[in-house]
Amino acid sequence: MKSLSKRSVIEGLKKAKESKTKGWRDTLPTWCPGCGHFTALHGLYESAEKLAIPAKDFVVVSGIGCSGRFPFFIKGFGFHSLHGRAIPVATGIKIANPALTVVVVGGDGDGLGIGGGHFPHGARNNLNITYILLDNGIYGLTKGQISPTSPMGMVSGTSPYGNIARPINPTTLALAYGATFVARVFSRNRDQVSQTIEQAIQHNGFSFVHDLSPCVEFNKLITYNSWQDKVTDIPGDHNSSDRSGALSLAESNDPIYLGLFYKEEIATFDDHVAEVRKKLTDKAVK
Ligand code: SF4
Ligand code: MG
């Protein structure tokens, strides 16, 4: 078993101390020590810093759950919205002011359970936002109930005889829904998480980042080590403009592929909204 080495933990702490992202930090995170969400938060700090996004133009939108706390921990504007409703809120924000960089952060329960009806529309519309889905296979904030990504057989407070429902694969959903940037990362790989979030923000269109982000407190089945044993990088010869090839790689549960599955540049929802606005203006002038 490949486990976290003491050296890698020390190196991680050293990097955090040397980090130039202090200007982006806000309220001290309240997550449990070791929670996978810290890596994505740091990835957002690093991306905002590297891309020199002014804090006044940066908005983080969340739903409910441990991931829902994100907007409190980072400078800029934030909206801790309703359970599962972060994508529609982000849609309104982006349409009202297309110049903003809008990032949605949510969990597996929030985005694929109650919010599961909004994900396809954000993706198919190619709204120019970034959606980071922090997947820990459990409802963490409410202390450990099975979620839409929990594996079959998993015992929890709501499944004392084992989970009898098949899990959803968020990466294959994003590809099937038509997202124009689809990547998967693992919170153990800090640099990969940061670089991928940066690329996702830079992509002009709906960017989906599926982050395998362990809940160290309530999920004893899916852990850093259980994922570490299965993850591997997407083969170097994968063509990231091939959606069907991306789907077949994304479906694999062992190994679980990490990296950029798919990327394409097409007109965004924001572009179409601008066209409609122009038509309205032209009509009013006549
Ligand atoms: Fe993270 Fe789980 Fe703690 Fe929530 S309960 S902060 S998801 S480790
Ligand atoms: Mg969860």
PDB file of C-alpha atoms and ligand atoms in Angstrom:
ATOM      1  CA  MET A   1       0.000   0.000   0.000  1.00  0.00           C
ATOM      2  CA  LYS A   2       1.283   3.459  -0.943  1.00  0.00           C
ATOM      3  CA  SER A   3       0.609   5.570   2.136  1.00  0.00           C
ATOM      4  CA  LEU A   4       1.291   9.218   2.939  1.00  0.00           C
ATOM      5  CA  SER A   5       4.922   9.516   3.980  1.00  0.00           C
ATOM      6  CA  LYS A   6       6.058  11.722   6.871  1.00  0.00           C
ATOM      7  CA  ARG A   7       8.386  13.474   4.415  1.00  0.00           C
ATOM      8  CA  SER A   8       5.513  14.417   2.060  1.00  0.00           C
ATOM      9  CA  VAL A   9       3.499  15.846   4.975  1.00  0.00           C
ATOM     10  CA  ILE A  10       6.503  17.923   6.130  1.00  0.00           C
ATOM     11  CA  GLU A  11       7.131  19.113   2.552  1.00  0.00           C
ATOM     12  CA  GLY A  12       3.461  20.091   2.271  1.00  0.00           C
ATOM     13  CA  LEU A  13       3.628  22.141   5.483  1.00  0.00           C
ATOM     14  CA  LYS A  14       6.839  23.821   4.317  1.00  0.00           C
ATOM     15  CA  LYS A  15       5.233  24.765   1.004  1.00  0.00           C
ATOM     16  CA  ALA A  16       2.207  26.177   2.817  1.00  0.00           C
ATOM     17  CA  LYS A  17       4.476  28.387   4.964  1.00  0.00           C
ATOM     18  CA  GLU A  18       6.389  29.629   1.909  1.00  0.00           C
ATOM     19  CA  SER A  19       3.210  30.214  -0.051  1.00  0.00           C
ATOM     20  CA  LYS A  20       2.560  33.651  -1.498  1.00  0.00           C
ATOM     21  CA  THR A  21      -1.170  33.268  -1.136  1.00  0.00           C
ATOM     22  CA  LYS A  22      -1.615  34.846   2.296  1.00  0.00           C
ATOM     23  CA  GLY A  23      -3.362  37.848   0.742  1.00  0.00           C
ATOM     24  CA  TRP A  24      -6.236  35.594  -0.307  1.00  0.00           C
ATOM     25  CA  ARG A  25      -6.861  34.068   3.105  1.00  0.00           C
ATOM     26  CA  ASP A  26      -9.872  35.202   5.093  1.00  0.00           C
ATOM     27  CA  THR A  27     -11.557  33.533   8.087  1.00  0.00           C
ATOM     28  CA  LEU A  28      -9.566  30.554   9.399  1.00  0.00           C
ATOM     29  CA  PRO A  29     -11.050  27.310   7.982  1.00  0.00           C
ATOM     30  CA  THR A  30     -13.166  25.350  10.450  1.00  0.00           C
ATOM     31  CA  TRP A  31     -12.757  21.962   8.743  1.00  0.00           C
ATOM     32  CA  CYS A  32     -11.367  18.929  10.574  1.00  0.00           C
ATOM     33  CA  PRO A  33      -7.562  18.621  10.371  1.00  0.00           C
ATOM     34  CA  GLY A  34      -6.715  16.489   7.327  1.00  0.00           C
ATOM     35  CA  CYS A  35      -9.969  17.193   5.448  1.00  0.00           C
ATOM     36  CA  GLY A  36      -9.397  16.939   1.696  1.00  0.00           C
ATOM     37  CA  HIS A  37     -11.102  20.290   1.130  1.00  0.00           C
ATOM     38  CA  PHE A  38      -7.985  22.177   2.324  1.00  0.00           C
ATOM     39  CA  THR A  39      -6.185  21.232  -0.909  1.00  0.00           C
ATOM     40  CA  ALA A  40      -8.866  22.721  -3.155  1.00  0.00           C
ATOM     41  CA  LEU A  41      -8.989  25.854  -0.992  1.00  0.00           C
ATOM     42  CA  HIS A  42      -5.234  26.243  -1.372  1.00  0.00           C
ATOM     43  CA  GLY A  43      -5.627  25.581  -5.116  1.00  0.00           C
ATOM     44  CA  LEU A  44      -8.083  28.455  -5.324  1.00  0.00           C
ATOM     45  CA  TYR A  45      -5.739  30.746  -3.349  1.00  0.00           C
ATOM     46  CA  GLU A  46      -2.883  29.870  -5.700  1.00  0.00           C
ATOM     47  CA  SER A  47      -4.952  30.254  -8.870  1.00  0.00           C
ATOM     48  CA  ALA A  48      -6.392  33.619  -7.856  1.00  0.00           C
ATOM     49  CA  GLU A  49      -2.888  34.835  -6.966  1.00  0.00           C
ATOM     50  CA  LYS A  50      -1.218  33.521 -10.148  1.00  0.00           C
ATOM     51  CA  LEU A  51      -3.946  34.803 -12.443  1.00  0.00           C
ATOM     52  CA  ALA A  52      -3.870  38.161 -10.611  1.00  0.00           C
ATOM     53  CA  ILE A  53      -7.651  38.258 -10.319  1.00  0.00           C
ATOM     54  CA  PRO A  54      -8.693  41.393  -8.401  1.00  0.00           C
ATOM     55  CA  ALA A  55     -10.588  40.333  -5.255  1.00  0.00           C
ATOM     56  CA  LYS A  56     -13.450  42.658  -6.271  1.00  0.00           C
ATOM     57  CA  ASP A  57     -13.933  40.566  -9.449  1.00  0.00           C
ATOM     58  CA  PHE A  58     -13.774  37.138  -7.769  1.00  0.00           C
ATOM     59  CA  VAL A  59     -16.911  35.353  -6.536  1.00  0.00           C
ATOM     60  CA  VAL A  60     -17.161  31.952  -4.852  1.00  0.00           C
ATOM     61  CA  VAL A  61     -20.643  30.438  -4.658  1.00  0.00           C
ATOM     62  CA  SER A  62     -21.458  27.399  -2.539  1.00  0.00           C
ATOM     63  CA  GLY A  63     -24.441  25.352  -1.455  1.00  0.00           C
ATOM     64  CA  ILE A  64     -24.746  23.580   1.892  1.00  0.00           C
ATOM     65  CA  GLY A  65     -22.384  21.120   3.573  1.00  0.00           C
ATOM     66  CA  CYS A  66     -18.782  21.295   4.772  1.00  0.00           C
ATOM     67  CA  SER A  67     -17.878  22.577   1.289  1.00  0.00           C
ATOM     68  CA  GLY A  68     -20.506  25.295   1.766  1.00  0.00           C
ATOM     69  CA  ARG A  69     -18.090  27.121   4.095  1.00  0.00           C
ATOM     70  CA  PHE A  70     -15.693  27.889   1.222  1.00  0.00           C
ATOM     71  CA  PRO A  71     -16.737  31.517   0.603  1.00  0.00           C
ATOM     72  CA  PHE A  72     -15.873  32.424   4.221  1.00  0.00           C
ATOM     73  CA  PHE A  73     -12.272  31.287   3.876  1.00  0.00           C
ATOM     74  CA  ILE A  74     -11.227  33.239   0.787  1.00  0.00           C
ATOM     75  CA  LYS A  75     -11.141  36.966  -0.011  1.00  0.00           C
ATOM     76  CA  GLY A  76     -13.390  38.358  -2.711  1.00  0.00           C
ATOM     77  CA  PHE A  77     -17.145  38.075  -2.811  1.00  0.00           C
ATOM     78  CA  GLY A  78     -19.017  34.957  -1.738  1.00  0.00           C
ATOM     79  CA  PHE A  79     -22.517  33.543  -1.615  1.00  0.00           C
ATOM     80  CA  HIS A  80     -23.294  30.666   0.765  1.00  0.00           C
ATOM     81  CA  SER A  81     -26.542  29.759  -0.963  1.00  0.00           C
ATOM     82  CA  LEU A  82     -29.215  27.083  -0.548  1.00  0.00           C
ATOM     83  CA  HIS A  83     -28.689  23.326  -0.579  1.00  0.00           C
ATOM     84  CA  GLY A  84     -27.969  22.237  -4.157  1.00  0.00           C
ATOM     85  CA  ARG A  85     -28.708  25.670  -5.648  1.00  0.00           C
ATOM     86  CA  ALA A  86     -25.208  27.056  -6.175  1.00  0.00           C
ATOM     87  CA  ILE A  87     -25.233  26.675  -9.991  1.00  0.00           C
ATOM     88  CA  PRO A  88     -28.450  28.691 -10.550  1.00  0.00           C
ATOM     89  CA  VAL A  89     -27.179  31.391  -8.179  1.00  0.00           C
ATOM     90  CA  ALA A  90     -23.852  31.482 -10.062  1.00  0.00           C
ATOM     91  CA  THR A  91     -25.757  31.674 -13.362  1.00  0.00           C
ATOM     92  CA  GLY A  92     -27.560  34.818 -12.205  1.00  0.00           C
ATOM     93  CA  ILE A  93     -24.324  36.397 -10.969  1.00  0.00           C
ATOM     94  CA  LYS A  94     -22.452  35.670 -14.204  1.00  0.00           C
ATOM     95  CA  ILE A  95     -25.258  36.924 -16.452  1.00  0.00           C
ATOM     96  CA  ALA A  96     -25.625  40.117 -14.390  1.00  0.00           C
ATOM     97  CA  ASN A  97     -21.880  40.825 -14.582  1.00  0.00           C
ATOM     98  CA  PRO A  98     -19.978  38.721 -17.154  1.00  0.00           C
ATOM     99  CA  ALA A  99     -16.665  40.346 -16.179  1.00  0.00           C
ATOM    100  CA  LEU A 100     -16.611  38.443 -12.863  1.00  0.00           C
ATOM    101  CA  THR A 101     -14.651  35.234 -12.310  1.00  0.00           C
ATOM    102  CA  VAL A 102     -17.256  32.910 -10.793  1.00  0.00           C
ATOM    103  CA  VAL A 103     -16.346  29.648  -9.057  1.00  0.00           C
ATOM    104  CA  VAL A 104     -18.910  27.208  -7.670  1.00  0.00           C
ATOM    105  CA  VAL A 105     -17.731  24.834  -4.942  1.00  0.00           C
ATOM    106  CA  GLY A 106     -19.913  22.017  -3.667  1.00  0.00           C
ATOM    107  CA  GLY A 107     -19.985  18.505  -2.330  1.00  0.00           C
ATOM    108  CA  ASP A 108     -21.252  15.213  -3.762  1.00  0.00           C
ATOM    109  CA  GLY A 109     -24.450  15.303  -1.709  1.00  0.00           C
ATOM    110  CA  ASP A 110     -25.134  18.956  -2.483  1.00  0.00           C
ATOM    111  CA  GLY A 111     -24.402  18.807  -6.215  1.00  0.00           C
ATOM    112  CA  LEU A 112     -25.592  15.312  -7.156  1.00  0.00           C
ATOM    113  CA  GLY A 113     -28.424  14.762  -4.647  1.00  0.00           C
ATOM    114  CA  ILE A 114     -30.744  17.723  -4.180  1.00  0.00           C
ATOM    115  CA  GLY A 115     -28.777  19.797  -6.718  1.00  0.00           C
ATOM    116  CA  GLY A 116     -28.595  17.074  -9.353  1.00  0.00           C
ATOM    117  CA  GLY A 117     -31.121  18.831 -11.584  1.00  0.00           C
ATOM    118  CA  HIS A 118     -28.971  21.940 -12.012  1.00  0.00           C
ATOM    119  CA  PHE A 119     -25.653  20.369 -13.003  1.00  0.00           C
ATOM    120  CA  PRO A 120     -26.762  19.306 -16.539  1.00  0.00           C
ATOM    121  CA  HIS A 121     -28.052  22.771 -17.370  1.00  0.00           C
ATOM    122  CA  GLY A 122     -24.919  24.608 -16.260  1.00  0.00           C
ATOM    123  CA  ALA A 123     -22.894  22.166 -18.390  1.00  0.00           C
ATOM    124  CA  ARG A 124     -25.097  22.054 -21.511  1.00  0.00           C
ATOM    125  CA  ASN A 125     -25.414  25.852 -21.556  1.00  0.00           C
ATOM    126  CA  ASN A 126     -21.619  26.189 -21.394  1.00  0.00           C
ATOM    127  CA  LEU A 127     -21.892  28.978 -18.856  1.00  0.00           C
ATOM    128  CA  ASN A 128     -18.411  30.463 -18.369  1.00  0.00           C
ATOM    129  CA  ILE A 129     -17.892  29.410 -14.744  1.00  0.00           C
ATOM    130  CA  THR A 130     -15.798  26.828 -12.872  1.00  0.00           C
ATOM    131  CA  TYR A 131     -17.498  24.096 -10.856  1.00  0.00           C
ATOM    132  CA  ILE A 132     -15.334  22.232  -8.319  1.00  0.00           C
ATOM    133  CA  LEU A 133     -17.103  19.170  -6.928  1.00  0.00           C
ATOM    134  CA  LEU A 134     -15.497  17.949  -3.703  1.00  0.00           C
ATOM    135  CA  ASP A 135     -16.351  14.253  -3.582  1.00  0.00           C
ATOM    136  CA  ASN A 136     -15.932  12.408  -0.307  1.00  0.00           C
ATOM    137  CA  GLY A 137     -18.674   9.830  -0.830  1.00  0.00           C
ATOM    138  CA  ILE A 138     -20.616  10.904   2.262  1.00  0.00           C
ATOM    139  CA  TYR A 139     -22.621  13.704   3.868  1.00  0.00           C
ATOM    140  CA  GLY A 140     -19.915  15.038   6.217  1.00  0.00           C
ATOM    141  CA  LEU A 141     -21.570  18.063   7.836  1.00  0.00           C
ATOM    142  CA  THR A 142     -24.506  15.992   9.072  1.00  0.00           C
ATOM    143  CA  LYS A 143     -22.115  13.366  10.460  1.00  0.00           C
ATOM    144  CA  GLY A 144     -21.972  10.551   7.946  1.00  0.00           C
ATOM    145  CA  GLN A 145     -24.948   9.470   5.852  1.00  0.00           C
ATOM    146  CA  ILE A 146     -24.581   7.769   2.451  1.00  0.00           C
ATOM    147  CA  SER A 147     -24.463  10.166  -0.500  1.00  0.00           C
ATOM    148  CA  PRO A 148     -24.998   9.714  -4.261  1.00  0.00           C
ATOM    149  CA  THR A 149     -21.333   8.705  -4.674  1.00  0.00           C
ATOM    150  CA  SER A 150     -21.110   6.238  -1.739  1.00  0.00           C
ATOM    151  CA  PRO A 151     -20.110   2.749  -2.898  1.00  0.00           C
ATOM    152  CA  MET A 152     -22.562  -0.143  -2.694  1.00  0.00           C
ATOM    153  CA  GLY A 153     -22.376  -2.017   0.603  1.00  0.00           C
ATOM    154  CA  MET A 154     -21.103   1.005   2.570  1.00  0.00           C
ATOM    155  CA  VAL A 155     -22.369   0.957   6.156  1.00  0.00           C
ATOM    156  CA  SER A 156     -23.434   4.338   7.547  1.00  0.00           C
ATOM    157  CA  GLY A 157     -25.975   5.905   9.877  1.00  0.00           C
ATOM    158  CA  THR A 158     -28.581   5.668   7.110  1.00  0.00           C
ATOM    159  CA  SER A 159     -27.438   2.306   5.705  1.00  0.00           C
ATOM    160  CA  PRO A 160     -26.842   0.012   8.731  1.00  0.00           C
ATOM    161  CA  TYR A 161     -27.122  -3.073   6.462  1.00  0.00           C
ATOM    162  CA  GLY A 162     -24.981  -1.578   3.697  1.00  0.00           C
ATOM    163  CA  ASN A 163     -25.764   0.849   0.858  1.00  0.00           C
ATOM    164  CA  ILE A 164     -28.069  -0.840  -1.672  1.00  0.00           C
ATOM    165  CA  ALA A 165     -27.904   1.937  -4.324  1.00  0.00           C
ATOM    166  CA  ARG A 166     -25.325   2.159  -7.108  1.00  0.00           C
ATOM    167  CA  PRO A 167     -23.024   5.204  -6.973  1.00  0.00           C
ATOM    168  CA  ILE A 168     -23.019   8.057  -9.492  1.00  0.00           C
ATOM    169  CA  ASN A 169     -19.782   8.851 -11.337  1.00  0.00           C
ATOM    170  CA  PRO A 170     -19.566  12.689 -11.462  1.00  0.00           C
ATOM    171  CA  THR A 171     -16.895  12.807 -14.194  1.00  0.00           C
ATOM    172  CA  THR A 172     -18.917  10.697 -16.643  1.00  0.00           C
ATOM    173  CA  LEU A 173     -21.981  12.855 -15.900  1.00  0.00           C
ATOM    174  CA  ALA A 174     -20.072  16.057 -16.725  1.00  0.00           C
ATOM    175  CA  LEU A 175     -18.901  14.534 -20.019  1.00  0.00           C
ATOM    176  CA  ALA A 176     -22.377  13.291 -20.903  1.00  0.00           C
ATOM    177  CA  TYR A 177     -23.939  16.665 -20.039  1.00  0.00           C
ATOM    178  CA  GLY A 178     -21.638  18.431 -22.514  1.00  0.00           C
ATOM    179  CA  ALA A 179     -19.193  20.234 -20.194  1.00  0.00           C
ATOM    180  CA  THR A 180     -16.376  21.770 -22.260  1.00  0.00           C
ATOM    181  CA  PHE A 181     -13.613  21.243 -19.668  1.00  0.00           C
ATOM    182  CA  VAL A 182     -13.621  18.074 -17.559  1.00  0.00           C
ATOM    183  CA  ALA A 183     -10.843  17.049 -15.182  1.00  0.00           C
ATOM    184  CA  ARG A 184     -10.411  14.824 -12.138  1.00  0.00           C
ATOM    185  CA  VAL A 185      -7.910  15.438  -9.329  1.00  0.00           C
ATOM    186  CA  PHE A 186      -7.115  13.933  -5.930  1.00  0.00           C
ATOM    187  CA  SER A 187      -6.630  16.091  -2.840  1.00  0.00           C
ATOM    188  CA  ARG A 188      -3.460  14.141  -2.030  1.00  0.00           C
ATOM    189  CA  ASN A 189      -1.806  15.718  -5.132  1.00  0.00           C
ATOM    190  CA  ARG A 190      -1.616  19.335  -4.125  1.00  0.00           C
ATOM    191  CA  ASP A 191       0.235  20.662  -7.186  1.00  0.00           C
ATOM    192  CA  GLN A 192      -2.069  18.846  -9.616  1.00  0.00           C
ATOM    193  CA  VAL A 193      -5.125  20.268  -7.818  1.00  0.00           C
ATOM    194  CA  SER A 194      -3.761  23.833  -7.983  1.00  0.00           C
ATOM    195  CA  GLN A 195      -2.679  23.594 -11.640  1.00  0.00           C
ATOM    196  CA  THR A 196      -5.987  22.057 -12.699  1.00  0.00           C
ATOM    197  CA  ILE A 197      -8.071  24.693 -10.913  1.00  0.00           C
ATOM    198  CA  GLU A 198      -5.965  27.386 -12.578  1.00  0.00           C
ATOM    199  CA  GLN A 199      -6.567  25.840 -16.036  1.00  0.00           C
ATOM    200  CA  ALA A 200     -10.268  25.438 -15.252  1.00  0.00           C
ATOM    201  CA  ILE A 201     -10.632  29.118 -14.353  1.00  0.00           C
ATOM    202  CA  GLN A 202      -8.775  30.112 -17.535  1.00  0.00           C
ATOM    203  CA  HIS A 203     -11.010  27.944 -19.732  1.00  0.00           C
ATOM    204  CA  ASN A 204     -13.680  29.940 -21.545  1.00  0.00           C
ATOM    205  CA  GLY A 205     -16.774  27.839 -20.792  1.00  0.00           C
ATOM    206  CA  PHE A 206     -18.180  25.446 -18.186  1.00  0.00           C
ATOM    207  CA  SER A 207     -15.207  23.854 -16.405  1.00  0.00           C
ATOM    208  CA  PHE A 208     -15.819  20.867 -14.196  1.00  0.00           C
ATOM    209  CA  VAL A 209     -13.205  19.663 -11.696  1.00  0.00           C
ATOM    210  CA  HIS A 210     -14.025  16.437  -9.851  1.00  0.00           C
ATOM    211  CA  ASP A 211     -11.859  16.439  -6.724  1.00  0.00           C
ATOM    212  CA  LEU A 212     -11.506  13.181  -4.756  1.00  0.00           C
ATOM    213  CA  SER A 213     -11.472  14.869  -1.350  1.00  0.00           C
ATOM    214  CA  PRO A 214     -11.547  12.489   1.642  1.00  0.00           C
ATOM    215  CA  CYS A 215     -13.697  13.098   4.733  1.00  0.00           C
ATOM    216  CA  VAL A 216     -11.271  11.916   7.399  1.00  0.00           C
ATOM    217  CA  GLU A 217     -13.863  12.152  10.160  1.00  0.00           C
ATOM    218  CA  PHE A 218     -16.859  10.181   8.900  1.00  0.00           C
ATOM    219  CA  ASN A 219     -15.831   8.084   5.906  1.00  0.00           C
ATOM    220  CA  LYS A 220     -13.622   5.236   7.067  1.00  0.00           C
ATOM    221  CA  LEU A 221     -14.094   3.284   3.816  1.00  0.00           C
ATOM    222  CA  ILE A 222     -12.951   5.886   1.273  1.00  0.00           C
ATOM    223  CA  THR A 223      -9.683   7.311   2.556  1.00  0.00           C
ATOM    224  CA  TYR A 224      -6.462   8.905   1.246  1.00  0.00           C
ATOM    225  CA  ASN A 225      -4.845   5.466   1.226  1.00  0.00           C
ATOM    226  CA  SER A 226      -7.761   3.591  -0.386  1.00  0.00           C
ATOM    227  CA  TRP A 227      -7.835   6.161  -3.224  1.00  0.00           C
ATOM    228  CA  GLN A 228      -4.033   6.337  -3.443  1.00  0.00           C
ATOM    229  CA  ASP A 229      -3.989   2.609  -4.241  1.00  0.00           C
ATOM    230  CA  LYS A 230      -6.271   3.119  -7.257  1.00  0.00           C
ATOM    231  CA  VAL A 231      -5.401   6.477  -8.834  1.00  0.00           C
ATOM    232  CA  THR A 232      -3.145   6.902 -11.821  1.00  0.00           C
ATOM    233  CA  ASP A 233      -2.627   9.591 -14.456  1.00  0.00           C
ATOM    234  CA  ILE A 234      -4.602   9.524 -17.715  1.00  0.00           C
ATOM    235  CA  PRO A 235      -2.470   7.806 -20.393  1.00  0.00           C
ATOM    236  CA  GLY A 236      -0.265  10.301 -22.241  1.00  0.00           C
ATOM    237  CA  ASP A 237      -1.700   9.330 -25.645  1.00  0.00           C
ATOM    238  CA  HIS A 238      -5.287  10.291 -24.678  1.00  0.00           C
ATOM    239  CA  ASN A 239      -6.665  12.939 -27.046  1.00  0.00           C
ATOM    240  CA  SER A 240      -8.447  15.531 -24.868  1.00  0.00           C
ATOM    241  CA  SER A 241     -10.723  16.528 -27.761  1.00  0.00           C
ATOM    242  CA  ASP A 242     -12.155  12.977 -27.936  1.00  0.00           C
ATOM    243  CA  ARG A 243     -15.300  12.934 -25.761  1.00  0.00           C
ATOM    244  CA  SER A 244     -16.029   9.199 -26.222  1.00  0.00           C
ATOM    245  CA  GLY A 245     -12.433   8.276 -25.375  1.00  0.00           C
ATOM    246  CA  ALA A 246     -12.707  10.516 -22.299  1.00  0.00           C
ATOM    247  CA  LEU A 247     -15.951   8.765 -21.274  1.00  0.00           C
ATOM    248  CA  SER A 248     -14.412   5.326 -21.443  1.00  0.00           C
ATOM    249  CA  LEU A 249     -11.439   6.429 -19.299  1.00  0.00           C
ATOM    250  CA  ALA A 250     -13.729   8.238 -16.830  1.00  0.00           C
ATOM    251  CA  GLU A 251     -15.878   5.111 -16.352  1.00  0.00           C
ATOM    252  CA  SER A 252     -12.992   3.079 -14.977  1.00  0.00           C
ATOM    253  CA  ASN A 253     -13.128   2.520 -11.211  1.00  0.00           C
ATOM    254  CA  ASP A 254      -9.819   0.695 -10.986  1.00  0.00           C
ATOM    255  CA  PRO A 255      -7.633   2.401 -11.947  1.00  0.00           C
ATOM    256  CA  ILE A 256      -9.271   5.750 -11.318  1.00  0.00           C
ATOM    257  CA  TYR A 257      -7.788   8.159 -13.866  1.00  0.00           C
ATOM    258  CA  LEU A 258      -6.663  11.653 -12.894  1.00  0.00           C
ATOM    259  CA  GLY A 259      -5.979  14.594 -15.190  1.00  0.00           C
ATOM    260  CA  LEU A 260      -7.659  16.417 -18.062  1.00  0.00           C
ATOM    261  CA  PHE A 261     -10.274  14.215 -19.765  1.00  0.00           C
ATOM    262  CA  TYR A 262     -11.794  16.707 -22.170  1.00  0.00           C
ATOM    263  CA  LYS A 263     -11.496  20.273 -23.420  1.00  0.00           C
ATOM    264  CA  GLU A 264     -13.179  22.128 -26.252  1.00  0.00           C
ATOM    265  CA  GLU A 265     -13.658  25.791 -27.147  1.00  0.00           C
ATOM    266  CA  ILE A 266     -17.147  26.753 -28.326  1.00  0.00           C
ATOM    267  CA  ALA A 267     -19.398  29.785 -27.821  1.00  0.00           C
ATOM    268  CA  THR A 268     -20.440  30.253 -24.200  1.00  0.00           C
ATOM    269  CA  PHE A 269     -23.822  31.027 -22.667  1.00  0.00           C
ATOM    270  CA  ASP A 270     -22.429  34.468 -21.857  1.00  0.00           C
ATOM    271  CA  ASP A 271     -21.683  35.026 -25.580  1.00  0.00           C
ATOM    272  CA  HIS A 272     -25.282  34.137 -26.471  1.00  0.00           C
ATOM    273  CA  VAL A 273     -26.646  36.427 -23.744  1.00  0.00           C
ATOM    274  CA  ALA A 274     -24.515  39.270 -25.170  1.00  0.00           C
ATOM    275  CA  GLU A 275     -25.955  38.589 -28.670  1.00  0.00           C
ATOM    276  CA  VAL A 276     -29.510  38.779 -27.303  1.00  0.00           C
ATOM    277  CA  ARG A 277     -28.672  41.999 -25.439  1.00  0.00           C
ATOM    278  CA  LYS A 278     -27.310  43.501 -28.666  1.00  0.00           C
ATOM    279  CA  LYS A 279     -30.442  42.516 -30.612  1.00  0.00           C
ATOM    280  CA  LEU A 280     -32.586  44.169 -27.951  1.00  0.00           C
ATOM    281  CA  THR A 281     -30.469  47.344 -27.999  1.00  0.00           C
ATOM    282  CA  ASP A 282     -30.530  47.504 -31.827  1.00  0.00           C
ATOM    283  CA  LYS A 283     -34.311  47.079 -31.803  1.00  0.00           C
ATOM    284  CA  ALA A 284     -34.722  49.856 -29.216  1.00  0.00           C
ATOM    285  CA  VAL A 285     -32.549  52.237 -31.308  1.00  0.00           C
ATOM    286  CA  LYS A 286     -34.655  51.638 -34.450  1.00  0.00           C
TER     287      LYS A 286
HETATM  288 FE1  SF4 B   1     -14.029  17.556   6.108  1.00  0.00          FE
HETATM  289 FE2  SF4 B   1     -15.489  15.465   6.846  1.00  0.00          FE
HETATM  290 FE3  SF4 B   1     -14.619  17.160   8.690  1.00  0.00          FE
HETATM  291 FE4  SF4 B   1     -16.510  17.891   6.967  1.00  0.00          FE
HETATM  292  S1  SF4 B   1     -16.695  16.305   8.557  1.00  0.00           S
HETATM  293  S2  SF4 B   1     -14.722  19.102   7.575  1.00  0.00           S
HETATM  294  S3  SF4 B   1     -15.901  16.827   5.090  1.00  0.00           S
HETATM  295  S4  SF4 B   1     -13.331  15.846   7.388  1.00  0.00           S
HETATM  296 MG    MG B   2     -19.892  14.829   0.679  1.00  0.00          MG
END
